[in-house]
Coordinates of C-alpha atoms in Angstrom, one line a residue:
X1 CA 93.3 143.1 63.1
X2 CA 95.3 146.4 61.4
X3 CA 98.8 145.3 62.5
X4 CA 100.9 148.0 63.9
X5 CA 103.0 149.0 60.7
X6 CA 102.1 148.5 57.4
X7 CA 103.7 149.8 53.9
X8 CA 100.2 150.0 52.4
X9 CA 99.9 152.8 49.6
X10 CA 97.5 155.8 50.7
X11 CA 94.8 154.5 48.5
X12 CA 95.1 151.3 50.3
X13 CA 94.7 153.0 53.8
X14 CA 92.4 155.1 53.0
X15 CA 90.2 152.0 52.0
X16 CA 91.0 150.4 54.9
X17 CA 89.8 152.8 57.2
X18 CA 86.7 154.1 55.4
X19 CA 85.6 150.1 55.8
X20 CA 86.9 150.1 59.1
X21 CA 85.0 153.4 60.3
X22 CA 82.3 154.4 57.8
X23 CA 80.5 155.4 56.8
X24 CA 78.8 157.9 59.5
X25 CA 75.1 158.3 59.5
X26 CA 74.0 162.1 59.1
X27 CA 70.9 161.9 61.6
X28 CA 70.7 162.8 65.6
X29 CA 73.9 161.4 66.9
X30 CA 76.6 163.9 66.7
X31 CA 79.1 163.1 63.9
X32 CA 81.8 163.7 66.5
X33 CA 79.7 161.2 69.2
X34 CA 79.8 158.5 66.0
X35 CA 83.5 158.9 65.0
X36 CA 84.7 158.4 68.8
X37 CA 82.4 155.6 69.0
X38 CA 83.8 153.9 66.0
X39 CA 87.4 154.3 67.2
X40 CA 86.7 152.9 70.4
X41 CA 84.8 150.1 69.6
X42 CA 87.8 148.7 67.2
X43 CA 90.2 149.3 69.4
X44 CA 88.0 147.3 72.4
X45 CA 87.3 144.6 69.8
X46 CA 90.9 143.9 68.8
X47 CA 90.2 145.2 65.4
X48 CA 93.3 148.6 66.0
X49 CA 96.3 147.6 67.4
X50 CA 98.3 148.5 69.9
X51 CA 100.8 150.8 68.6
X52 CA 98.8 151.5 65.3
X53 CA 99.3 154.8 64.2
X54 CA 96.1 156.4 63.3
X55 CA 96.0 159.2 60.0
X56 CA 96.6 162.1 61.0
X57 CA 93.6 164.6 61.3
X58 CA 93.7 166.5 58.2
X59 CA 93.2 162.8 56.1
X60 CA 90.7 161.3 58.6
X61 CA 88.8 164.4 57.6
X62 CA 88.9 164.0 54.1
X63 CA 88.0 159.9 54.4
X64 CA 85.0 160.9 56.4
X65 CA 83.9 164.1 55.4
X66 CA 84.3 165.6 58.3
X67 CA 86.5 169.0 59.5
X68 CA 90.0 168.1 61.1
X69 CA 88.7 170.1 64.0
X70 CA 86.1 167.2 64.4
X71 CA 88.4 164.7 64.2
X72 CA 91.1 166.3 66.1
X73 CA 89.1 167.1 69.1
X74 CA 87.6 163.1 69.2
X75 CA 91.6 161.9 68.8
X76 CA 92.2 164.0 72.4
X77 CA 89.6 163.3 73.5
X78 CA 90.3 159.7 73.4
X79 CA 93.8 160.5 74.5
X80 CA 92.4 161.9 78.0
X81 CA 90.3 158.9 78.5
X82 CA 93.4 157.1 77.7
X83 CA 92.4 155.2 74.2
X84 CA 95.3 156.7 72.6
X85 CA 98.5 158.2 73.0
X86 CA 99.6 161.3 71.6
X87 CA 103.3 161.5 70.6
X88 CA 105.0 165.2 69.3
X89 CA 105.8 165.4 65.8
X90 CA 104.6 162.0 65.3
X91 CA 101.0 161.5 65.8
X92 CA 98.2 159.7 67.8
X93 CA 98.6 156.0 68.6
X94 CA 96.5 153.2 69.8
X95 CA 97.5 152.5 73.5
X96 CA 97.5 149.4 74.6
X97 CA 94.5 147.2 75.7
X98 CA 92.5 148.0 78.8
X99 CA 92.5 144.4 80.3
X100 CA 91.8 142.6 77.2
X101 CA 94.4 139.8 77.4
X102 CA 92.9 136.7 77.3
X103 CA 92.9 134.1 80.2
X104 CA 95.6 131.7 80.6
X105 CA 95.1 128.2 79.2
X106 CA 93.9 125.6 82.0
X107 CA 94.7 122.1 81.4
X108 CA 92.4 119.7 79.6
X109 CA 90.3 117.8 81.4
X110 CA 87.3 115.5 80.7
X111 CA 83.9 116.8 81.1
X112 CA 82.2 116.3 84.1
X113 CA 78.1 115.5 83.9
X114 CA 76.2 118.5 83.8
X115 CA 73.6 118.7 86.5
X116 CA 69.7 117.2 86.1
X117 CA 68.3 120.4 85.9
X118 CA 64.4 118.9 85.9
X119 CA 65.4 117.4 89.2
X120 CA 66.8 121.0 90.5
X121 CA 64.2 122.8 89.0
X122 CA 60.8 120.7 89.6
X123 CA 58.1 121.3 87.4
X124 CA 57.0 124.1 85.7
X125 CA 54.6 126.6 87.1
X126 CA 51.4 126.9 84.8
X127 CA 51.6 130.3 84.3
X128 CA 49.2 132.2 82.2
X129 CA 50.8 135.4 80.2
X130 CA 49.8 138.2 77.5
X131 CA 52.3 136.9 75.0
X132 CA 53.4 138.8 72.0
X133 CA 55.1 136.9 69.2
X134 CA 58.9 138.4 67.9
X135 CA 58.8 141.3 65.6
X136 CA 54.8 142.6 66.6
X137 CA 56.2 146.3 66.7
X138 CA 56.8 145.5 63.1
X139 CA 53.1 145.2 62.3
X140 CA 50.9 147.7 61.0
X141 CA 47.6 147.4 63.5
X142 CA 49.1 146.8 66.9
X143 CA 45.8 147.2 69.1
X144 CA 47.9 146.0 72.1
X145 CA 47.5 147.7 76.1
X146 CA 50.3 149.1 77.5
X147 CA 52.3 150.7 75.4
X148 CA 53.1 154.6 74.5
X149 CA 52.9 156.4 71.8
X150 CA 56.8 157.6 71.5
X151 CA 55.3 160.7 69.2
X152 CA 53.5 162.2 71.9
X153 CA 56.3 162.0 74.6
X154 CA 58.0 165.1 75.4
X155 CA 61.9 163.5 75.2
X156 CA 63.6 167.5 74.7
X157 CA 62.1 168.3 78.3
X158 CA 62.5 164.2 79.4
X159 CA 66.3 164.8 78.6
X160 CA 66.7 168.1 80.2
X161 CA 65.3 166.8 83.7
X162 CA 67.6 163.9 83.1
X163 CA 70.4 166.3 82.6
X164 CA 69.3 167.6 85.8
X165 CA 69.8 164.7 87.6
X166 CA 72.8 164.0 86.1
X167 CA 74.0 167.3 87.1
X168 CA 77.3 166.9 89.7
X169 CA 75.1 168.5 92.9
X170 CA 72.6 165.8 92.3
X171 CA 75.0 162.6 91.9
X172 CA 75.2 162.3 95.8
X173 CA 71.2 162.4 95.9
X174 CA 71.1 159.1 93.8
X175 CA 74.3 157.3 93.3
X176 CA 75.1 156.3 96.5
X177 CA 74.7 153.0 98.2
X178 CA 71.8 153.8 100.7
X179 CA 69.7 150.4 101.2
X180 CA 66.2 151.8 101.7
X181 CA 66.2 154.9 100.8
X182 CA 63.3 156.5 98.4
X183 CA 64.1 159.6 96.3
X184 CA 62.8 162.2 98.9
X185 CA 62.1 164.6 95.4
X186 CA 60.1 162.3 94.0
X187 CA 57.8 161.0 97.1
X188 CA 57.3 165.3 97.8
X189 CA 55.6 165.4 94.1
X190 CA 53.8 162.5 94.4
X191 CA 52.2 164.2 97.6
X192 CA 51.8 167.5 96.6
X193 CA 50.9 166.9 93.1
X194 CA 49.9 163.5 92.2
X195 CA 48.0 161.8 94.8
X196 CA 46.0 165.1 95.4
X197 CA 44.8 164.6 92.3
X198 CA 43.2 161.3 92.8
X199 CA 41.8 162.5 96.6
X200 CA 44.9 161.0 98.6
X201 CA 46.7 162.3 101.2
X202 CA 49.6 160.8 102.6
X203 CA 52.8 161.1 104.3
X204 CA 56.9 160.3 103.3
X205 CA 56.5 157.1 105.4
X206 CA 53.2 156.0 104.0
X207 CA 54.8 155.6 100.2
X208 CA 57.1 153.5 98.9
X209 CA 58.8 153.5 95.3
X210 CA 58.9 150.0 93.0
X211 CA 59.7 148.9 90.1
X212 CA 56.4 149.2 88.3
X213 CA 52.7 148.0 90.0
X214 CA 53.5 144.2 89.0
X215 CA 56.6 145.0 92.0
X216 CA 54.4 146.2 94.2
X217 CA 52.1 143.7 93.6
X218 CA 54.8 140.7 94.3
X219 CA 55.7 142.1 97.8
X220 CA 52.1 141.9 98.2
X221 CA 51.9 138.6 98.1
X222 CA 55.5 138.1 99.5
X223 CA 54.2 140.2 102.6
X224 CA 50.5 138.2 102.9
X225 CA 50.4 135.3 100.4
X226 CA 50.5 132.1 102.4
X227 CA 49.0 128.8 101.8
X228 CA 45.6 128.6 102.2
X229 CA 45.0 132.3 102.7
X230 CA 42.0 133.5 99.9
X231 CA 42.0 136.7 97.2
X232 CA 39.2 137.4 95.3
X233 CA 40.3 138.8 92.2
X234 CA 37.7 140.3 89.6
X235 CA 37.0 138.1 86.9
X236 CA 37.6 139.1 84.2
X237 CA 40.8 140.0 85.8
X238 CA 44.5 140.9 85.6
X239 CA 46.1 137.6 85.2
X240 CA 49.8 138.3 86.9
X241 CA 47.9 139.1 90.1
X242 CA 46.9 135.6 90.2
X243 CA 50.0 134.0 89.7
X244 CA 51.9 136.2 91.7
X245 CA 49.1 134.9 95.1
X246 CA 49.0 131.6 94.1
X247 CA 53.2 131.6 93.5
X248 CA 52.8 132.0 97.4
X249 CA 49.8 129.2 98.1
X250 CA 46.8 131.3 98.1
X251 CA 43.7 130.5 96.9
X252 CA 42.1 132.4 94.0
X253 CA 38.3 133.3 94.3
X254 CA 36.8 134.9 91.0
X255 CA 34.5 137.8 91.7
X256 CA 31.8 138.9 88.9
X257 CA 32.0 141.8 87.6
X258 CA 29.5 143.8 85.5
X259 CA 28.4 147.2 83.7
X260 CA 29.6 148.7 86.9
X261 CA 32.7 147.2 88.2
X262 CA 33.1 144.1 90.8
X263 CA 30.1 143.0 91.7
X264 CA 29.4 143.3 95.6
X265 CA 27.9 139.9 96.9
X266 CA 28.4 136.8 99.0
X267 CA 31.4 135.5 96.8
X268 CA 33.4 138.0 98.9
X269 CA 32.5 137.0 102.5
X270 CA 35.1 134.2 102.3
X271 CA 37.9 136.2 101.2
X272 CA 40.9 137.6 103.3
X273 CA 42.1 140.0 100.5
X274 CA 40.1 141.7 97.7
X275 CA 42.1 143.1 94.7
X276 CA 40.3 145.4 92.0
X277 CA 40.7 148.1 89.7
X278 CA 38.3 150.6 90.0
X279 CA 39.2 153.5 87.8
X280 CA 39.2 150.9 84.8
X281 CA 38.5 147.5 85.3
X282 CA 41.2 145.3 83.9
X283 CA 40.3 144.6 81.6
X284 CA 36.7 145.6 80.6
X285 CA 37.7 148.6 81.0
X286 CA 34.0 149.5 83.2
X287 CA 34.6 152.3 86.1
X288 CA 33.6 150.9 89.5
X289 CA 30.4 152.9 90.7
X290 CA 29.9 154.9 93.9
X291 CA 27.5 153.4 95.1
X292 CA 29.5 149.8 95.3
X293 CA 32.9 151.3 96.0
X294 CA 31.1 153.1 99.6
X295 CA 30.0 149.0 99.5
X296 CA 33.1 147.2 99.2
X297 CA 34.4 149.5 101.8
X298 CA 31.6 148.9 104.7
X299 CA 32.1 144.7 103.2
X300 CA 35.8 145.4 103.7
X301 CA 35.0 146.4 107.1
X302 CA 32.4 144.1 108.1
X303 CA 34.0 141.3 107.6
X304 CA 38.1 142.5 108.3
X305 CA 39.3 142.4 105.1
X306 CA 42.5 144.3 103.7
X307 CA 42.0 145.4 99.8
X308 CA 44.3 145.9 97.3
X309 CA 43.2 148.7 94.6
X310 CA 45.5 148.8 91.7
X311 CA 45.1 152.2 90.3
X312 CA 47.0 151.7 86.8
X313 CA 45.3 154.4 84.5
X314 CA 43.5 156.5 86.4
X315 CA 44.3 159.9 85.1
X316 CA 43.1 159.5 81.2
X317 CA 39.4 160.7 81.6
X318 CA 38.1 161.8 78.7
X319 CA 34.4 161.9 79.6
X320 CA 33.2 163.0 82.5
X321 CA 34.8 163.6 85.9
X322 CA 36.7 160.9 87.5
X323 CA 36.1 158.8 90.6
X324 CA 38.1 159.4 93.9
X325 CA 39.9 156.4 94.3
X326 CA 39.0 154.1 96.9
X327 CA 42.0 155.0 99.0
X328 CA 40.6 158.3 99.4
X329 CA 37.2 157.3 100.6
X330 CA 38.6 154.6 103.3
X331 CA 38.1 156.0 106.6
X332 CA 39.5 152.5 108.0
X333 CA 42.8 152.2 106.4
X334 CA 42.2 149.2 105.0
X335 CA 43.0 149.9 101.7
X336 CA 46.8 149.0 100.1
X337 CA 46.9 151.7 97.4
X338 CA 49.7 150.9 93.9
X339 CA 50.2 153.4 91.1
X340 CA 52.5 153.5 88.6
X341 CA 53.6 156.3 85.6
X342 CA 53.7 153.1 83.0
X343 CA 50.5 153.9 81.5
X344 CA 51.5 157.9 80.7
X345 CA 55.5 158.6 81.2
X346 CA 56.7 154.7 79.8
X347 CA 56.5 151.5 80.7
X348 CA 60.1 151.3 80.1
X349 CA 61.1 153.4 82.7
X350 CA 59.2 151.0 85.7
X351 CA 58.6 153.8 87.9
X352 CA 55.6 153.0 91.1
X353 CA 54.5 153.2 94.1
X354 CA 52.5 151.6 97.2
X355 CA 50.9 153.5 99.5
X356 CA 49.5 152.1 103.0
X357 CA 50.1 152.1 106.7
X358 CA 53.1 153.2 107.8
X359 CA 53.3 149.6 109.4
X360 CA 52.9 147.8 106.4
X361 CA 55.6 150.3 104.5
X362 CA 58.1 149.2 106.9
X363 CA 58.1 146.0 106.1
X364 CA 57.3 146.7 102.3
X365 CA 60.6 148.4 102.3
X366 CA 62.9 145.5 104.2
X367 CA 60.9 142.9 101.2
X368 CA 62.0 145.1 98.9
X369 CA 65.8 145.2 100.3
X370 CA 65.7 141.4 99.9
X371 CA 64.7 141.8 96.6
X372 CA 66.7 144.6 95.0
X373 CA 68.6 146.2 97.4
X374 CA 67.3 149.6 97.0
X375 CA 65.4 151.4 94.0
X376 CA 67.2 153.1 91.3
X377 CA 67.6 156.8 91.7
X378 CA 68.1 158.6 88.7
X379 CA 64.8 157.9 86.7
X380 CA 63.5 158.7 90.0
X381 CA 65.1 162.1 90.5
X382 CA 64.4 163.0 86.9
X383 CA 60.5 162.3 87.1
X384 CA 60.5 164.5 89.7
X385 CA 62.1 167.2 88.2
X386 CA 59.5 166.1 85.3
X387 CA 56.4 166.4 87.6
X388 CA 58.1 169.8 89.2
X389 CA 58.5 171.9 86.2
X390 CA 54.5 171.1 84.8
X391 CA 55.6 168.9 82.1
X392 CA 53.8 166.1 83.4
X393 CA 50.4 167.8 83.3
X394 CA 50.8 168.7 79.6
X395 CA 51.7 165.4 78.7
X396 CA 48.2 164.2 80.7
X397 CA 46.2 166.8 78.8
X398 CA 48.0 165.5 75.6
X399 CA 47.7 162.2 76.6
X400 CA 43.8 162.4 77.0
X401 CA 43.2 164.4 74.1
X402 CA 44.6 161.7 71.7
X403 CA 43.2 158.7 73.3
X404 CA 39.8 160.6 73.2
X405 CA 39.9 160.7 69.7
X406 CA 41.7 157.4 68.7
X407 CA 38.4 156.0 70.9
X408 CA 35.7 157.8 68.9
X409 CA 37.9 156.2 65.6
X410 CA 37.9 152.9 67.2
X411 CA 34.0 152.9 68.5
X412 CA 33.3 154.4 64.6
X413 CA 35.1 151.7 63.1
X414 CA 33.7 148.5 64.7
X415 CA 30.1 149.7 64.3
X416 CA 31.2 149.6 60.5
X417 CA 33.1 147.0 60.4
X418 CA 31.9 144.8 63.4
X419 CA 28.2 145.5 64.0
X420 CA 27.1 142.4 65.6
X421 CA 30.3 142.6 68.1
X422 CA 29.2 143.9 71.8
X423 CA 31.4 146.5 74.1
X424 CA 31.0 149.6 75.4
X425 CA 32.4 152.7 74.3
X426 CA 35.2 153.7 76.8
X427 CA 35.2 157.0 78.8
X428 CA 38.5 156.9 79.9
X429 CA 41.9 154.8 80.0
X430 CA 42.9 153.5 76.7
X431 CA 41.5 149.7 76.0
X432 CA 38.5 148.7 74.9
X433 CA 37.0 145.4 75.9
X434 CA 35.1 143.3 72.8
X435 CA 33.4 140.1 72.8
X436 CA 32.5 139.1 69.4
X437 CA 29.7 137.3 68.0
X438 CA 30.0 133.2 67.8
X439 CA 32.5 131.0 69.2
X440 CA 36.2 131.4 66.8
X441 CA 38.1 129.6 67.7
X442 CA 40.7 132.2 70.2
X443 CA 44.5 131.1 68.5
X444 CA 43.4 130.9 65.2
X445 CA 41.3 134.0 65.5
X446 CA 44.7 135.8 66.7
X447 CA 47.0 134.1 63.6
X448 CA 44.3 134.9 61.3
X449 CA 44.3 138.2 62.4
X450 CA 48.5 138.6 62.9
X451 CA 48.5 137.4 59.3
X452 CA 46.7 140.7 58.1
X453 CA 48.9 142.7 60.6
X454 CA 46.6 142.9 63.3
X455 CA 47.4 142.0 67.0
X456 CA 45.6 142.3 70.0
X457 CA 45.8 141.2 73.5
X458 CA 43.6 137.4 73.4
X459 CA 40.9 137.6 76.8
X460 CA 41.4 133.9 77.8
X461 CA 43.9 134.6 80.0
X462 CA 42.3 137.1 81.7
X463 CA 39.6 134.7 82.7
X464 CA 39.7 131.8 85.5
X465 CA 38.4 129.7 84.1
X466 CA 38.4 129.7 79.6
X467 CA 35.3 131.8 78.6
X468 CA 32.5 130.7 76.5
X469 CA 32.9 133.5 74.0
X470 CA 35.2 134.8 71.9
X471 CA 36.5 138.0 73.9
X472 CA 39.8 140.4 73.3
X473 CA 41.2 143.1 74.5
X474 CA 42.0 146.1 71.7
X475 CA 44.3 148.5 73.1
X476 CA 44.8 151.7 71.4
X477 CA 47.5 154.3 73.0
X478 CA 50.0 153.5 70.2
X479 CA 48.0 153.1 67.1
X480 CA 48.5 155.6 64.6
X481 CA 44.7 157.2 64.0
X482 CA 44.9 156.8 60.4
X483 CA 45.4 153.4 61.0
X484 CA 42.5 152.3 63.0
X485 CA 40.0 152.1 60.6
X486 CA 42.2 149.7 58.3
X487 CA 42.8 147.6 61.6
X488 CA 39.7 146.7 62.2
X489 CA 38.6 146.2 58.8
X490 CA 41.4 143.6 59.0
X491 CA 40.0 142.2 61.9
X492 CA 36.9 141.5 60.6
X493 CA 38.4 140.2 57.7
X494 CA 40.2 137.2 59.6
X495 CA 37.2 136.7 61.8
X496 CA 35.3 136.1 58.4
X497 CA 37.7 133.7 56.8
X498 CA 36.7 131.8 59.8
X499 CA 33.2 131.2 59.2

């Protein structure tokens, strides 16, 4: 701590404060932004007294390299916000703490036993998850699903719609405490903008916001999972869904799936609930044909059962013309629809949306109360604003112009690399699905491979039931292209150190 007087010689202080405060790092944070964060951050931390004296402007300056106006206008400002105190023909002092006293002493007392926790707990769910090790965005191949390319995001027109929401006129839309509510800008763009696009038509009531598809896909099975009830899930399939449903007692049915999606046959008589992805299969990656979606439906029908389409990445077509989505073809209203921006916008910012009956919104929306009250509102507001002003549809023309050439790189490279492997070249989303020849051994495949830099997402959890061959998932939306080739040459590399 810098006690509040000291007879140190100016060579001393200045020292002191350039180790205290420095130095400042000339990049995209404001020098100002920097200085008034390292003031306040000592003085929160203990480090600046209170009643230290700070050096005056015109030497701060000097220490730091900066103009006294800089410095002068951070020492105000941190007056205003009450940090310091400014005192005439004196100078700028440290104020005192804002609540920073620590708790008064209790009296000893022995330790009581700490609670059985396996006996609170109970066992441990067998989950089955994509996991990552530590430090994979390190790596120099990172063939992994789901993640964005932060070169090809538009942040300068990301941060003015922020600014827009942030704007004072737009606080009331989203700060306040309104259980239920739905940003009313964004739900207008998804229906005049978005869900057009994919052949859907829909009204304010028949759309609610989440947290991401995996949300939506928990209330799901909050709102129908019960024990005993069955969902067929494609298999291959997306493995959350299946916790999630059997988290709530259901029983899991695999449905086959092939060259042209989920395969429609008697395996889905005995279900209640169907869940697919037919823009890309998850996670071969196949596009569900017309001819069997028009099939599931009339099954769907036939036999009164609700399905759940997971829409994730249906946007990034690069060949061809893409599919109406199933919710647009259902005449019945049997379909639950859930999108989401992860795939394009960022998975960070856990923006979705489910759209069905207005009955089944309604109660959707009081699950979704239980669990988080209400949904945020100012990632919201700013999307819209996002979606509003065209940026959105530059970012999806972007967006498909890089993944179709990082997919003609990939396809290139494993026929040189890889020729024995099987997969088929993707026309749209941005994963390819590759089973390769012989039986490696899965998890020392993947630390062969993470040992040359290389990680991809494993395909035994995506199965039922452990596969007999050696299958993976290569994702490539944030691969750099001039990295691609050199991945994969990797990758077969480690598969050949094998045997």
């Amino acid at each position: 701590m810098v006690p509040e007087e000291t007879a140190m010689s100016g060579d001393a202080q200045e020292l002191m404060w350039r180790q205290l405060l420095l130095p400042l790092e000339r990049g995209s944070t404001p020098l100002q932004l920097q200085l008034r964060s390292r003031l306040v951050n000592a003085m929160l931390d203990g480090r600046l007294a209170a009643g230290l004296r700070l050096p005056s402007g015109r030497e701060l300056a000097a220490w730091a390299g900066l103009s006294r106006n800089t410095v002068v206008l951070v020492y105000d400002r941190l007056v205003e916000e009450g940090h310091l105190e400014s005192r005439q023909r004196e100078g700028y002092f440290v104020r005192g703490s804002f609540g920073r006293e620590a708790p008064r002493a209790l009296a000893s007392t022995a330790a009581p036993a700490a609670p059985d926790w396996s006996r609170h707990l109970g066992p441990a769910a067998p989950f089955r998850w994509l996991d990552r090790p530590a430090g994979w965005q390190t790596l120099p191949y990172p063939f992994v699903f789901g993640q964005f390319d932060a070169s090809l995001f538009p942040l300068a027109e990301w941060r003015e719609c922020s600014r827009q929401a942030l704007q004072a006129q737009a606080l009331p839309d989203w700060a306040h405490d309104i259980p239920g509510n739905d940003c009313p800008e964004l739900i207008e763009q998804l229906i005049h903008r978005v869900l057009p696009r994919r052949g859907i038509a829909a009204t304010p009531g028949q759309i609610l916001l989440t947290l991401g598809t995996q949300h939506g896909l928990y209330l799901l099975g909050e709102l129908f999972g019960r024990p005993g009830c069955r969902l067929g899930v494609e298999n291959p399939g997306y493995m959350d869904v299946r916790n999630i449903f059997g988290r709530f007692g259901g029983d899991i049915l695999p449905l086959p799936v092939d060259s042209e999606g989920l395969q429609i046959g008697p395996a889905l008589a005995g279900c209640r609930y169907l869940y697919c992805t037919p823009s890309h299969q998850c996670p071969t990656g196949v596009t569900l044909s017309t001819e069997r979606r028009l099939a599931l439906l009339a099954h769907a029908a036939e036999h009164d059962q609700i399905v759940f389409e997971d829409d994730y990445d249906p946007e990034t077509q690069y060949q061809g013309q893409p599919l109406p989505a199933l919710k647009a073809i259902d005449r019945a209203d049997r379909v639950i629809y859930l999108g989401s921006f992860s795939k394009l916008l960022s998975p960070g910012l856990r923006l979705g949306y489910v759209v069905a009956p207005t009955e089944v919104i309604e109660r959707l929306r009081v699950l979704r109360r239980l669990m988080v009250r209400q949904a945020p509102g100012n990632n919201p507001l700013a999307a819209a604003f996002f979606i509003r002003e065209g940026h959105y549809d530059r970012l999806l023309q972007n967006t498909r112009n890089a993944l179709a050439e990082r997919a003609g790189l990939l396809v290139a490279a494993l026929r040189r690399h890889l020729p024995e492997a099987r997969f088929t070249p993707p026309q749209g989303g941005s994963g390819l699905w590759l089973a390769l020849p012989g039986t490696a051994d899965p998890g020392a495949l993947r630390e062969a491979a993470f040992r040359r830099g290389v990680l991809y997402d494993p395909g035994e959890p995506f199965f039922q039931q452990p596969a007999a061959s050696t299958c993976l998932r290569l994702g490539f939306s944030s691969i750099r292209p001039a990295a691609i080739d050199a991945g994969i040459r990797e990758l077969a590399a480690a598969l050949a150190s094998l045997g």
